[in-house]
Coordinates of C-alpha atoms in Angstrom, one line a residue:
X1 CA 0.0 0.0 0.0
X2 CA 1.6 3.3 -1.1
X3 CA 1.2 6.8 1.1
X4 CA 1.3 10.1 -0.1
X5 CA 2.0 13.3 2.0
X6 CA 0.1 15.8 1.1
X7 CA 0.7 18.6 3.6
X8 CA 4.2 17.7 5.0
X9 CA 7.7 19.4 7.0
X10 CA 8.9 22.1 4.5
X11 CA 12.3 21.2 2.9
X12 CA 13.8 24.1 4.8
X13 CA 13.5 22.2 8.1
X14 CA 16.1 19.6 8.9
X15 CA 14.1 15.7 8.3
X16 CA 15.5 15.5 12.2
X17 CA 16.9 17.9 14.4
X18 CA 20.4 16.2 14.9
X19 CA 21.5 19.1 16.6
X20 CA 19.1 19.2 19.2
X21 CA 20.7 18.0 22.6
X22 CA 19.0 15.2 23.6
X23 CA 17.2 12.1 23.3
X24 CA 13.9 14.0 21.3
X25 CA 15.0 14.5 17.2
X26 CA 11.5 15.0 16.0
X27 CA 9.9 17.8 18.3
X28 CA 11.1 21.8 18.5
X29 CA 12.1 22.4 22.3
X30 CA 9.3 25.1 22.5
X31 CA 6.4 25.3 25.4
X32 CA 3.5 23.9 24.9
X33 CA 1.2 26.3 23.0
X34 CA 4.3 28.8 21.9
X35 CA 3.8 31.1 18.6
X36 CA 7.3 30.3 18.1
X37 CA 6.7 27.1 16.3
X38 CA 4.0 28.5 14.3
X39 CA 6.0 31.0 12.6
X40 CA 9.0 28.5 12.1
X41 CA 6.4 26.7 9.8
X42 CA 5.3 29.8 7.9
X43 CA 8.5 30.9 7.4
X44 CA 10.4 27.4 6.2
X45 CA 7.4 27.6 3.6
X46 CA 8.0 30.6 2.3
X47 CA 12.0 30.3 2.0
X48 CA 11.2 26.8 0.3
X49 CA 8.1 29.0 -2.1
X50 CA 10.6 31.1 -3.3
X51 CA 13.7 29.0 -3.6
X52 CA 15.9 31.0 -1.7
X53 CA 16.8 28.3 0.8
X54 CA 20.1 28.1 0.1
X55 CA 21.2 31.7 0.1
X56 CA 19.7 32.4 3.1
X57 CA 20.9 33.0 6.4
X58 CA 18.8 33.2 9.7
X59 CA 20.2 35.5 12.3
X60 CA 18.7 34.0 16.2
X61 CA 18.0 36.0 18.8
X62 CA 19.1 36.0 22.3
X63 CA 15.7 34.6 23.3
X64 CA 13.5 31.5 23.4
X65 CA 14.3 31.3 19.7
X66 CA 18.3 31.2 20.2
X67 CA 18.5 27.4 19.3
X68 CA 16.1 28.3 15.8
X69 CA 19.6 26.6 13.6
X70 CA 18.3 23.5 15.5
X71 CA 15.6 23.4 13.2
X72 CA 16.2 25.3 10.2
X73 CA 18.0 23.8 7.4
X74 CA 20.1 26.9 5.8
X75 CA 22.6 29.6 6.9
X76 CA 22.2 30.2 10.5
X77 CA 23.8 32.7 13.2
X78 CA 23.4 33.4 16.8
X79 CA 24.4 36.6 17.5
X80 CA 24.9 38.6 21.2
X81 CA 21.9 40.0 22.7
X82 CA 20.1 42.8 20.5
X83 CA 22.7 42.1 17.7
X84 CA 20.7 40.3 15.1
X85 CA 20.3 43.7 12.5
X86 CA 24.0 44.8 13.3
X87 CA 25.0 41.7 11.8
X88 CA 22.5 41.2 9.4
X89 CA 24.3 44.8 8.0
X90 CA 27.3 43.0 8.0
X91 CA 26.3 40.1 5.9
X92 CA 24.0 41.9 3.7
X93 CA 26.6 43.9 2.7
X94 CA 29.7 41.6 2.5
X95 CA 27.5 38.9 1.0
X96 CA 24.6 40.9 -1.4
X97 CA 24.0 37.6 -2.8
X98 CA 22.7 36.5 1.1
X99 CA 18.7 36.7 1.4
X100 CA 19.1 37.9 5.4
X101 CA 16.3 36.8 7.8
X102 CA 16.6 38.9 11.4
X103 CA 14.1 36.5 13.9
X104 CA 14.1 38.9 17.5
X105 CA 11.6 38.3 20.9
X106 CA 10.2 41.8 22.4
X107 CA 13.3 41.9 24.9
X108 CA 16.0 41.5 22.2
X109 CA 14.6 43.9 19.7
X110 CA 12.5 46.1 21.8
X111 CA 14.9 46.6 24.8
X112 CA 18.6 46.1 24.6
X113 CA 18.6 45.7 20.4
X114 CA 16.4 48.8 19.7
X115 CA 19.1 51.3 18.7
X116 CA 20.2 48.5 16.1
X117 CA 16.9 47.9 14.8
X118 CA 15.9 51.4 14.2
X119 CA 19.2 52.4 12.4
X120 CA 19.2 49.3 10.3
X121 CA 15.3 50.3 9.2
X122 CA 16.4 54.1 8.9
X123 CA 18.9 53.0 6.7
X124 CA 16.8 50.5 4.6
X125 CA 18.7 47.6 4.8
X126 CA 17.8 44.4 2.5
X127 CA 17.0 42.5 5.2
X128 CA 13.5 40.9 6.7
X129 CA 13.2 41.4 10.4
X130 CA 10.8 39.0 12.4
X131 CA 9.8 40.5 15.7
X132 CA 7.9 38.2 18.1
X133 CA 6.0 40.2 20.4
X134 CA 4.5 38.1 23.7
X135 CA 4.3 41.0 26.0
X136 CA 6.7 39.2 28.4
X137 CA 10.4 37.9 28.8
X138 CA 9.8 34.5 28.1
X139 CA 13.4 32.5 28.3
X140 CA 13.6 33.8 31.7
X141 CA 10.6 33.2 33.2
X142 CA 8.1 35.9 32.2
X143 CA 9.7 39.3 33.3
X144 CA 7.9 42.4 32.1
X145 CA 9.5 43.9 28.7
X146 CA 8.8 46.7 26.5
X147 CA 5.7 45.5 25.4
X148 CA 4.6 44.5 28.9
X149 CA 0.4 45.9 28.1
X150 CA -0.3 49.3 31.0
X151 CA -1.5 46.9 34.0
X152 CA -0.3 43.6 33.2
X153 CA 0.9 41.2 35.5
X154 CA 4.6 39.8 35.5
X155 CA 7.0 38.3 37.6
X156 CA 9.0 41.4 38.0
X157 CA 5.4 43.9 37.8
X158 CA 3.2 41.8 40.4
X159 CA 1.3 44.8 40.7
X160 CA 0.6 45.4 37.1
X161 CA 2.7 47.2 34.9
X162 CA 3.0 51.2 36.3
X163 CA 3.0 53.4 33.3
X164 CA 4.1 56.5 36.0
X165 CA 7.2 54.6 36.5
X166 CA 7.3 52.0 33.7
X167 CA 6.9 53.8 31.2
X168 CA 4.0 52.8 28.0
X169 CA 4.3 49.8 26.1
X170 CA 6.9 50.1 23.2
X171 CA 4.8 50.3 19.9
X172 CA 7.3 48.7 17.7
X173 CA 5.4 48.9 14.4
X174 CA 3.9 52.3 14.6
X175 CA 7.8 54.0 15.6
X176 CA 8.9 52.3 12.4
X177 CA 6.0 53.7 10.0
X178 CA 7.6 57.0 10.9
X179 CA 11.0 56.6 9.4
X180 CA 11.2 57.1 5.4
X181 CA 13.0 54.0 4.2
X182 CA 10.9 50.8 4.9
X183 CA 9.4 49.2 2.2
X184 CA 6.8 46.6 4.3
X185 CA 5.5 46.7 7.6
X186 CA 2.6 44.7 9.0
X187 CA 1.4 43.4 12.6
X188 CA -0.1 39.8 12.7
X189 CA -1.2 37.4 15.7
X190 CA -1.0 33.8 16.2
X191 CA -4.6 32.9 17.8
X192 CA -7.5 31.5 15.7
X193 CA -7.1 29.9 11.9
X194 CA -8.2 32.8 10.1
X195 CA -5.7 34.8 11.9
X196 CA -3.0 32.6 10.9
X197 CA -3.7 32.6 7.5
X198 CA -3.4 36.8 7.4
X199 CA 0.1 36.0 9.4
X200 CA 1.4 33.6 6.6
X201 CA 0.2 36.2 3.7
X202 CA 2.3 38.7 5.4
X203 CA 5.2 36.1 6.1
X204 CA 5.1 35.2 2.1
X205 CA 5.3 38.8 1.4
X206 CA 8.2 39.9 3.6
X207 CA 9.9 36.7 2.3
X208 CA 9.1 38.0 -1.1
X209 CA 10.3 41.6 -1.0
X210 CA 13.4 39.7 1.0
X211 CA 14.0 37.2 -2.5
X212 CA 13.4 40.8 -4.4
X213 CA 16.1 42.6 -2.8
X214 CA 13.6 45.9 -1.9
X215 CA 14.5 47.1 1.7
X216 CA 13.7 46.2 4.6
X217 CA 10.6 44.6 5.6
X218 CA 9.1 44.3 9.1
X219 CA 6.4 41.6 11.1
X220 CA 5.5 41.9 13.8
X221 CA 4.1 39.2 15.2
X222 CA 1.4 38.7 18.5
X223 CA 2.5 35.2 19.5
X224 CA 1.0 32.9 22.6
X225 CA 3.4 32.2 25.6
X226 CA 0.3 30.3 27.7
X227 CA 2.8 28.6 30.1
X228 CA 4.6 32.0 31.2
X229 CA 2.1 34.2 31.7
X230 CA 0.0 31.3 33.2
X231 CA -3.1 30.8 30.8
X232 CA -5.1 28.0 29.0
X233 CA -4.8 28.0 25.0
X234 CA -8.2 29.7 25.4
X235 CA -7.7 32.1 27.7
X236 CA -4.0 33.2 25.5
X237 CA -5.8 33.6 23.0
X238 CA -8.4 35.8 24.3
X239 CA -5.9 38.0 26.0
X240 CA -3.8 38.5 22.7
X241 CA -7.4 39.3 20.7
X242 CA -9.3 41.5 23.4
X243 CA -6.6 42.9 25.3
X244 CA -3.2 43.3 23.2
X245 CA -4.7 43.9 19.4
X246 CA -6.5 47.0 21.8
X247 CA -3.2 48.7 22.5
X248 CA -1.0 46.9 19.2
X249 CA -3.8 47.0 16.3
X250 CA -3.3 44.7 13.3
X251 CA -2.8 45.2 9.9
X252 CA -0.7 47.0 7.0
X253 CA 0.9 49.8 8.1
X254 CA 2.8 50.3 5.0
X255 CA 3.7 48.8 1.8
X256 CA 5.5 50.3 -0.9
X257 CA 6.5 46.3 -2.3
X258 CA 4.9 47.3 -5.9
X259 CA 7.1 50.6 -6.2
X260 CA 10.2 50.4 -7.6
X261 CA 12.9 51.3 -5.9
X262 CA 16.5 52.5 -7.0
X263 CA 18.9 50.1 -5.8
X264 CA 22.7 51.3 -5.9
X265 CA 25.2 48.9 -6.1
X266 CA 27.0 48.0 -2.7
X267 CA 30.7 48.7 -3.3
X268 CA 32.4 45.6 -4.7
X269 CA 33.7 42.9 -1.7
X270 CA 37.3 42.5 -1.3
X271 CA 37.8 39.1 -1.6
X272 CA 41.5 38.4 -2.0
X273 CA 42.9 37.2 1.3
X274 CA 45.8 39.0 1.1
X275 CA 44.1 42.9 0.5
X276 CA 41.6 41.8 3.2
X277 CA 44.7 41.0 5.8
X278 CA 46.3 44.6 4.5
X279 CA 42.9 46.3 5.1
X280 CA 42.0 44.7 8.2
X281 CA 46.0 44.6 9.7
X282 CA 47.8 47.4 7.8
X283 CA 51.7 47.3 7.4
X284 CA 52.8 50.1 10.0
X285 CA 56.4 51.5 9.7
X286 CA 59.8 50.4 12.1
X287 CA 58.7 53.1 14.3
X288 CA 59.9 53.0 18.0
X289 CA 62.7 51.1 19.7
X290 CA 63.6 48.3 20.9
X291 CA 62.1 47.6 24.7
X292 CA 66.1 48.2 26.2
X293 CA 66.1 51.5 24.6
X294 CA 66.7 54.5 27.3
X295 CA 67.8 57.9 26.3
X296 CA 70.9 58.2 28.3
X297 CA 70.6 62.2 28.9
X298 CA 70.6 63.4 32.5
X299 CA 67.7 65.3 32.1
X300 CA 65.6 61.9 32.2
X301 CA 67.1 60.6 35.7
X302 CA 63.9 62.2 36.9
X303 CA 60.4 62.4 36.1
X304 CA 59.7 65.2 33.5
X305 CA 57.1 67.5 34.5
X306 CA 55.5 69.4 31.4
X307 CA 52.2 72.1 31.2
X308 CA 51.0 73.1 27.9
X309 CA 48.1 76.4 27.7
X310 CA 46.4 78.4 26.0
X311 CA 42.7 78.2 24.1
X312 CA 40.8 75.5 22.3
X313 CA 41.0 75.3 18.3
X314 CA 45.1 76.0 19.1
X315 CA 45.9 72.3 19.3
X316 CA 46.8 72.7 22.9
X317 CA 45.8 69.0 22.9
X318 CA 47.1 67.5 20.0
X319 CA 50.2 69.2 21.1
X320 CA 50.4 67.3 24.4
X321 CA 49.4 64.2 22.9
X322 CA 52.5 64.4 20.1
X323 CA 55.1 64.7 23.3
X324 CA 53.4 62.0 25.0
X325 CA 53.0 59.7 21.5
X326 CA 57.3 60.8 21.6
X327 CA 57.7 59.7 25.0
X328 CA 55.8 56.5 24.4
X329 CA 57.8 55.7 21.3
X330 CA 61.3 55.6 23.7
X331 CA 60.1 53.5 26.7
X332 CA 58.7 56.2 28.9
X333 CA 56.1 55.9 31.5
X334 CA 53.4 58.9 30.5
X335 CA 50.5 60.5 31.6
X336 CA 48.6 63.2 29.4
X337 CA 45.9 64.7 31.0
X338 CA 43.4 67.7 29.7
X339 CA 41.4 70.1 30.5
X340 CA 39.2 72.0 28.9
X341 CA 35.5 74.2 29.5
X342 CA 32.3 73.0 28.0
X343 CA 33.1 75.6 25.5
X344 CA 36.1 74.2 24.7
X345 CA 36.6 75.7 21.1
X346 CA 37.4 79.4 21.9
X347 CA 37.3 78.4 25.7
X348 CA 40.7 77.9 27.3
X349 CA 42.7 74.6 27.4
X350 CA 45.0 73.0 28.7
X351 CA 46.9 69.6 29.3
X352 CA 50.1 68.4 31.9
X353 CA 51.9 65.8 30.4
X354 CA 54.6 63.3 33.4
X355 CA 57.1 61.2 31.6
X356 CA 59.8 59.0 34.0
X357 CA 61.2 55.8 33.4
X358 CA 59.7 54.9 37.2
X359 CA 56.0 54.4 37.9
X360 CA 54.0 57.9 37.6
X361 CA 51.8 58.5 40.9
X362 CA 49.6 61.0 39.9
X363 CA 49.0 62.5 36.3
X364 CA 47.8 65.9 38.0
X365 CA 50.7 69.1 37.9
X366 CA 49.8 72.4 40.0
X367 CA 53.5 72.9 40.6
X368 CA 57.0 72.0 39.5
X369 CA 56.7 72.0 36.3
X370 CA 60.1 71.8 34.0
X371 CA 58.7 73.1 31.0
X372 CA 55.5 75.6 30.3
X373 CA 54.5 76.3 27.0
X374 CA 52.2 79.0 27.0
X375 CA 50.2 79.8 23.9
X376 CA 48.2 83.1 25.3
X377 CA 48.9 85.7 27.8
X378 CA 45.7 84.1 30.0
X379 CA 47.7 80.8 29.8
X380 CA 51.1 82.5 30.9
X381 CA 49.7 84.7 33.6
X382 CA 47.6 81.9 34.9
X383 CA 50.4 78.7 34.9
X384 CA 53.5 80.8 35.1
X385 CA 53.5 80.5 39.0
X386 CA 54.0 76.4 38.5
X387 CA 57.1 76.6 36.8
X388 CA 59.8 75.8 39.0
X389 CA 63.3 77.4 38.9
X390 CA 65.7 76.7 36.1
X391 CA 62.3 75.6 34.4
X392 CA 62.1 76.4 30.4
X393 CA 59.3 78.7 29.2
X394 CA 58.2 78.5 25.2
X395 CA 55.6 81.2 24.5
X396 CA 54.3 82.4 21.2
X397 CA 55.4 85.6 20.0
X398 CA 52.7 85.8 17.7
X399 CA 50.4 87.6 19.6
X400 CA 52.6 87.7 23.1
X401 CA 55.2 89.9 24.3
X402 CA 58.1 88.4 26.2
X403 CA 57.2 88.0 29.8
X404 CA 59.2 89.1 32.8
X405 CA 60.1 86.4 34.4
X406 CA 63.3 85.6 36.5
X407 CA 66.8 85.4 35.4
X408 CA 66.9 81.5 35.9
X409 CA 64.2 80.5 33.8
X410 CA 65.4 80.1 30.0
X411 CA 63.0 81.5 28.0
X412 CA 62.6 81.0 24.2
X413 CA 59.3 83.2 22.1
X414 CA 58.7 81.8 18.9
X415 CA 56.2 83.1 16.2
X416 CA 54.2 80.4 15.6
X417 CA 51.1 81.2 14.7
X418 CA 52.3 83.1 12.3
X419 CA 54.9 80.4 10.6
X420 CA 52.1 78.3 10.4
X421 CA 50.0 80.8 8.8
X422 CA 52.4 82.4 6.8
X423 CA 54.8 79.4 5.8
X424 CA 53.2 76.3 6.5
X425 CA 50.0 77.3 4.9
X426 CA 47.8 76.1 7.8
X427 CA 46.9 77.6 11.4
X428 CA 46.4 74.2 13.0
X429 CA 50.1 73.2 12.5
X430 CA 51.3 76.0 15.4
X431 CA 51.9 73.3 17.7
X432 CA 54.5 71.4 15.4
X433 CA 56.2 74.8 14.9
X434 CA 56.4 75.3 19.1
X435 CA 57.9 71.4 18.8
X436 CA 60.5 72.6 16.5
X437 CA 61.4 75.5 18.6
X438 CA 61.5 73.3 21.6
X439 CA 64.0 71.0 19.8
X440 CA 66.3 73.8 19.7
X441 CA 66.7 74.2 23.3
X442 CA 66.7 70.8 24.5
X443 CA 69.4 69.8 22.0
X444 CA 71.2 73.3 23.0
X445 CA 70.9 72.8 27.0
X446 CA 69.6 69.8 28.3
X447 CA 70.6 66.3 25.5
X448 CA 73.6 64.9 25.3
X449 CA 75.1 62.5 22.7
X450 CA 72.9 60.5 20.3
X451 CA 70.0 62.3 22.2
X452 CA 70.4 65.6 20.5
X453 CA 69.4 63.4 17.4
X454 CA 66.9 61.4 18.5
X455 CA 64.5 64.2 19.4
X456 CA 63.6 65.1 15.9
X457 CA 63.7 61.4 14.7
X458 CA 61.0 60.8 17.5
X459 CA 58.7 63.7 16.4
X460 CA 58.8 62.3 13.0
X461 CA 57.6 59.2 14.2
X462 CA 55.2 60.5 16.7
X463 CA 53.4 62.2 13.6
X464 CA 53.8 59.2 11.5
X465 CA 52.3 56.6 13.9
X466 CA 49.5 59.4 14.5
X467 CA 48.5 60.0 11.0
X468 CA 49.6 57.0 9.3
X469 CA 46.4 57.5 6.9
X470 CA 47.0 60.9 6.3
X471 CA 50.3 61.2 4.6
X472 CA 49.3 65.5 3.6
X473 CA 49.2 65.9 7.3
X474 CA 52.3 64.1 8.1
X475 CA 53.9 66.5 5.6
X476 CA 52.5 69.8 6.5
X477 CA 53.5 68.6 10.1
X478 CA 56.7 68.0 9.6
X479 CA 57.6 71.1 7.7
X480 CA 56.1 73.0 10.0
X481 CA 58.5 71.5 12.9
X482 CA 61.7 72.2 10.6
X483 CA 60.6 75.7 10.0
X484 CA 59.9 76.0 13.9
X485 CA 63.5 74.6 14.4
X486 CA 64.8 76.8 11.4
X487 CA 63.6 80.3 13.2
X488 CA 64.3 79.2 16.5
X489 CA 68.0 78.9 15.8
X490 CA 68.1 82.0 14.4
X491 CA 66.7 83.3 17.2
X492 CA 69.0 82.1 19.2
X493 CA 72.0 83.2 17.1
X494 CA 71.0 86.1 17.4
X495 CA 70.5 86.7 21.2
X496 CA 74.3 85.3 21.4
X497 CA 75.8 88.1 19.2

């Protein structure tokens, strides 16, 4: 006697679920009286409708769905918690070719994965999302979540959900009809026959914009969890049709599935192993030294105590952070620590920089400092006090006459706004100028031996390291430090005849 199925398993599920733990092979590891099964079936049937089964790849949830690649017989990820459209983004876009399916509970999408959702909607990404909406936390017990209905019970609201402090129910469907790039978005339930059959219609048609490439397509779905929130088949049913379609309507909120859409071409994948290990781990430059290296000048036997001011938009920042990137780049311990008004463009800024070759205690200076470079007259008159005898003061002569300041202090202006202006071409490189002038006196007073030319050979590499990807500023940089080093000399030729 032969059999014929007519109405079997879709090809898209597995004939048994090998990978199931477990003695049971035949039967999803779902509740009794879960959606989640349910929508497993429509879906396999309309991956298998439209032939797509083996370009597609299912992206699981942090949920009661995680294990879904149990059951499903094509590509299938789990991803972390809330993660599903991030790397659905991914693969769409490394892999056009990939028909992505994102399958997300109420907690995964609607709490900790919203921010992903929304983007990947706002950006219209070829994808299908499938949001499963049972007004509870169902994989850990039935914990209220963002589509907890105003006054509904949970584990964690006993009371009933407090809208004062709770907040409203998250309205997942409606928040998405407001953005411009979504092509499909419809709300179904999972309660009687007739209601089931609307759900697999809009199934078929997000699976069919998905096999179209069109955008992004969203269902949400109202899906039975009788054993968590402690109700007969009936009585789930009956709370999903009289109490949750009140506050989450069904129906077609949107689709534009007919129009046609331009589609621009994603940029072509890089493929070839060895371009993706150069993007992905670029080639850097034999920048630093080796981990015995110690610049033997005196100068370094203690820590270095170093103040840079002045006001934001100067590179009083970036300034500190080239010494420190120097100090780094030959073994030193460092600190670099700003500061800097809410207004900090126009506002006034500052940073200390410690280097030592011992363990730095605090990165904090209010005193002692060796060297002050003071970019504004508000900067010198308010950090001059900190500089401790025989300390080193660099001030910019651009807009700053020299200060009075005690015979012991040596005391260098250079102009470097101006050079930057003037001969580098570009404001923002001031701070490599004051760099060059500083080379001038450290190699003059303070380095000895191969330190006087290892200074310049660690700016270089400071900027290099810095702005490997932008070789223009590594140039402007670095002629701006020669032309500071070029004037200070003079400068100082000059003050000795």
């Amino acid at each position: 006697m032969s059999e014929t199925v007519k109405f079997g398993k879709s090809s898209v599920f597995f004939d048994t679920f090998e990978r199931r733990p477990g003695p049971i092979k035949k039967n999803m590891h779902y509740c009794p009286g879960c959606g989640h099964g349910i929508l497993h079936k429509l879906i396999a049937e309309a991956i298998e409708h439209y032939g797509i089964r083996k370009d597609t790849v299912l992206i699981a949830p942090v949920g009661c769905a995680v294990f879904a690649y149990y059951y499903f017989n094509c590509g299938s990820i789990s991803v972390a918690h809330g993660r599903a459209p991030a790397v659905g983004t991914g693969i769409s876009r490394a892999n056009p070719e990939s028909f992505v399916i994102s399958y997300q509970g109420d907690g995964d999408l609607g709490a900790i994965g919203f921010n992903e959702f929304i983007q990947a909607a706002n950006r219209g990404e070829k994808m299908t999302v499938f949001f499963v909406n049972n007004a509870n936390y169902g994989m850990t017990g039935g914990q209220m979540a963002p589509t907890t209905l105003p006054g509904q019970k949970t584990m964690t609201s006993p009371y009933g959900r407090n809208t004062a402090t709770d907040g409203f129910p998250l309205k997942v469907c409606e928040l998405t009809n407001a953005l411009e790039a979504p092509v499909y978005i419809e709300r179904v339930a999972l309660t009687t026959t007739p209601r089931i059959r609307d759900a697999r219609k809009a199934v078929f048609k997000a699976v069919e914009n998905l096999r179209d490439r069109r955008g992004f397509s969203l269902v949400e779905v109202l899906s039975p969890c009788p054993v968590n929130l402690k109700m007969s088949a009936q009585e789930i049913n009956a709370f999903i049709e009289e109490r949750m379609e009140k506050y989450f309507p069904l129906g077609c909120f949107r689709d534009r599935s007919a129009e046609t859409f331009p589609a621009p071409m994603p940029p072509e994948p890089v493929r070839d192993p060895e371009k993706v290990r150069e993007l992905l781990f670029p080639r850097k430059l034999n920048i630093g030294v080796p981990k015995t290296f110690r610049n033997e000048s005196k100068i370094f036997n203690y820590e270095r105590r170093i103040k840079i001011g002045g006001f934001g938009g100067q590179g009083i920042l970036s300034l500190g952070i080239m010494l420190a990137n120097m100090a780094k780049l030959r073994n030193f311990n460092v600190t670099w620590m700003p500061s800097y008004g809410p207004e900090q463009r126009g506002g006034s800024a500052s940073c200390s920089i410690i280097l030592s070759h011992n363990k730095i205690p605090s990165p904090l200076i209010d005193r002692d400092c060796n060297l002050l470079i003071a970019m504004t007259q508000t900067a010198l008159e308010k950090y001059i006090h900190e500089l401790k005898p025989n300390g080193v003061l660099l001030y910019d002569s651009s807009t700053m006459k020299r200060p009075d300041v005690t015979p012991d202090k040596k005391v260098l202006g250079i102009d470097a706004l101006d050079i930057a202006t003037n001969r580098v071409g570009n404001h923002k490189c001031a701070n490599s100028v004051v760099l060059g002038a500083l080379s001038v006196i450290l190699i003059d007073h303070y380095l000895e031996g191969e330190d006087k030319l290892d200074f310049d050979r660690a700016f270089e590499e400071a900027i290099i390291d810095g702005f490997s990807n932008k070789p223009e500023v590594i140039k402007q940089n670095l002629y701006a430090f020669y032309e500071g080093k070029k004037v200070a000399l003079e400068r100082v030729r000059d003050s000795r005849t």
